[in-house]
mmCIF file of C-alpha atoms in Angstrom:
data_model
loop_
_atom_site.group_PDB
_atom_site.id
_atom_site.type_symbol
_atom_site.label_atom_id
_atom_site.label_comp_id
_atom_site.label_asym_id
_atom_site.label_seq_id
_atom_site.Cartn_x
_atom_site.Cartn_y
_atom_site.Cartn_z
ATOM 1 C CA MET A 1 -13.903 -13.273 5.159
ATOM 2 C CA PHE A 2 -10.478 -11.674 5.014
ATOM 3 C CA ALA A 3 -7.208 -12.258 3.202
ATOM 4 C CA VAL A 4 -3.572 -11.312 3.654
ATOM 5 C CA VAL A 5 -2.252 -10.122 0.317
ATOM 6 C CA LYS A 6 1.138 -8.843 -0.833
ATOM 7 C CA ILE A 7 0.878 -5.535 -2.714
ATOM 8 C CA THR A 8 4.012 -3.703 -3.921
ATOM 9 C CA GLY A 9 6.205 -5.588 -1.450
ATOM 10 C CA GLN A 10 4.019 -4.963 1.621
ATOM 11 C CA GLN A 11 1.506 -7.263 3.281
ATOM 12 C CA PHE A 12 -2.041 -6.039 3.941
ATOM 13 C CA LYS A 13 -4.975 -7.678 5.733
ATOM 14 C CA VAL A 14 -7.972 -6.849 3.542
ATOM 15 C CA GLN A 15 -11.723 -7.407 3.572
ATOM 16 C CA LYS A 16 -14.437 -6.765 1.027
ATOM 17 C CA ASP A 17 -15.377 -3.050 0.559
ATOM 18 C CA GLN A 18 -12.302 -1.893 2.522
ATOM 19 C CA GLU A 19 -10.363 1.153 1.294
ATOM 20 C CA ILE A 20 -6.589 1.184 1.832
ATOM 21 C CA PHE A 21 -3.610 3.302 0.802
ATOM 22 C CA VAL A 22 -0.833 1.406 -0.974
ATOM 23 C CA GLN A 23 2.340 2.599 -2.625
ATOM 24 C CA GLN A 24 1.695 4.093 -6.042
ATOM 25 C CA LEU A 25 0.230 1.692 -8.605
ATOM 26 C CA GLN A 26 0.272 2.158 -12.359
ATOM 27 C CA GLY A 27 -3.182 2.836 -13.751
ATOM 28 C CA ASN A 28 -5.886 5.452 -14.061
ATOM 29 C CA ILE A 29 -8.723 6.271 -11.706
ATOM 30 C CA GLY A 30 -11.476 3.677 -12.083
ATOM 31 C CA ASP A 31 -9.198 0.926 -13.412
ATOM 32 C CA LYS A 32 -9.639 -2.592 -12.042
ATOM 33 C CA VAL A 33 -6.540 -4.344 -10.664
ATOM 34 C CA GLN A 34 -5.934 -7.907 -9.481
ATOM 35 C CA PHE A 35 -3.511 -9.197 -6.873
ATOM 36 C CA SER A 36 -2.736 -12.898 -7.159
ATOM 37 C CA ASP A 37 -0.057 -13.003 -4.446
ATOM 38 C CA VAL A 38 -2.459 -14.026 -1.644
ATOM 39 C CA LEU A 39 -0.682 -15.448 1.409
ATOM 40 C CA LEU A 40 -3.630 -16.389 3.642
ATOM 41 C CA THR A 41 -7.412 -16.524 3.489
ATOM 42 C CA ASP A 42 -9.990 -16.970 6.242
ATOM 43 C CA ASN A 43 -13.496 -18.020 5.237
ATOM 44 C CA GLY A 44 -15.601 -18.242 8.392
ATOM 45 C CA GLY A 45 -12.903 -19.838 10.539
ATOM 46 C CA GLN A 46 -11.475 -22.033 7.780
ATOM 47 C CA LEU A 47 -7.867 -20.926 7.260
ATOM 48 C CA THR A 48 -5.955 -21.556 4.050
ATOM 49 C CA VAL A 49 -2.246 -20.780 4.197
ATOM 50 C CA GLY A 50 0.742 -21.016 1.884
ATOM 51 C CA THR A 51 0.730 -22.730 -1.485
ATOM 52 C CA ASP A 52 -2.821 -24.069 -0.956
ATOM 53 C CA VAL A 53 -4.246 -20.567 -1.470
ATOM 54 C CA LYS A 54 -5.778 -20.222 -4.938
ATOM 55 C CA SER A 55 -7.512 -16.886 -4.324
ATOM 56 C CA VAL A 56 -7.326 -13.609 -6.216
ATOM 57 C CA VAL A 57 -8.068 -10.192 -4.740
ATOM 58 C CA LYS A 58 -9.813 -7.774 -7.116
ATOM 59 C CA ALA A 59 -9.715 -4.030 -6.432
ATOM 60 C CA GLU A 60 -10.498 -0.677 -8.021
ATOM 61 C CA ILE A 61 -8.258 2.409 -8.100
ATOM 62 C CA LEU A 62 -10.065 5.351 -6.489
ATOM 63 C CA ARG A 63 -7.419 8.101 -6.591
ATOM 64 C CA HIS A 64 -3.719 8.950 -6.469
ATOM 65 C CA VAL A 65 -2.475 11.128 -3.583
ATOM 66 C CA GLN A 66 0.738 12.314 -1.980
ATOM 67 C CA GLY A 67 1.629 11.710 1.652
ATOM 68 C CA ASP A 68 2.799 14.261 4.176
ATOM 69 C CA LYS A 69 6.152 15.936 3.641
ATOM 70 C CA VAL A 70 9.061 14.217 5.384
ATOM 71 C CA ILE A 71 12.009 16.484 6.261
ATOM 72 C CA ALA A 72 15.583 15.158 6.453
ATOM 73 C CA PHE A 73 17.899 17.705 8.111
ATOM 74 C CA LYS A 74 21.640 17.092 8.223
ATOM 75 C CA MET A 75 24.072 19.249 10.166
ATOM 76 C CA LYS A 76 27.671 19.089 11.294
ATOM 77 C CA ARG A 77 28.379 21.165 14.333
ATOM 78 C CA ARG A 78 30.985 23.926 14.220
ATOM 79 C CA LYS A 79 31.499 23.418 10.459
ATOM 80 C CA GLY A 80 28.721 25.542 8.994
ATOM 81 C CA PHE A 81 27.252 22.550 7.167
ATOM 82 C CA ARG A 82 23.451 22.432 7.008
ATOM 83 C CA LYS A 83 21.374 20.539 4.493
ATOM 84 C CA LYS A 84 17.567 20.364 4.424
ATOM 85 C CA ILE A 85 15.873 17.881 2.103
ATOM 86 C CA GLY A 86 12.197 16.942 1.911
ATOM 87 C CA HIS A 87 10.098 14.484 -0.046
ATOM 88 C CA ARG A 88 6.478 13.353 -0.351
ATOM 89 C CA THR A 89 5.674 9.709 -0.998
ATOM 90 C CA HIS A 90 3.071 8.877 -3.659
ATOM 91 C CA PHE A 91 0.142 6.641 -2.646
ATOM 92 C CA THR A 92 -2.848 5.089 -4.389
ATOM 93 C CA LEU A 93 -6.202 4.650 -2.676
ATOM 94 C CA ILE A 94 -7.858 1.367 -3.654
ATOM 95 C CA ARG A 95 -11.154 -0.319 -2.740
ATOM 96 C CA ILE A 96 -11.242 -4.088 -2.376
ATOM 97 C CA ASN A 97 -14.192 -5.318 -4.464
ATOM 98 C CA GLU A 98 -13.891 -9.084 -4.209
ATOM 99 C CA ILE A 99 -11.847 -11.885 -2.700
ATOM 100 C CA ALA A 100 -12.348 -14.836 -5.030
#
């Protein structure tokens, strides 16, 4: 059984006991979270799509991490203008416990 769920504006295909990185969620390590914005479910070949889906995905927050550093370098030739900016995106690792 799998489901397509919308988490923080992105769609993820999830299964039970799967661990995925999503954009940072509010909550502490060990907290339980629910996602009710389920777009599609597949239960042994039986698809449910759209407004007929009444499922909820339950997950647990495992840890908060930062992604790799992304460098943005801007330069204008012959002007002496150079600008180097970097940032690290925050992620949350979650484990899907149940698709109900």
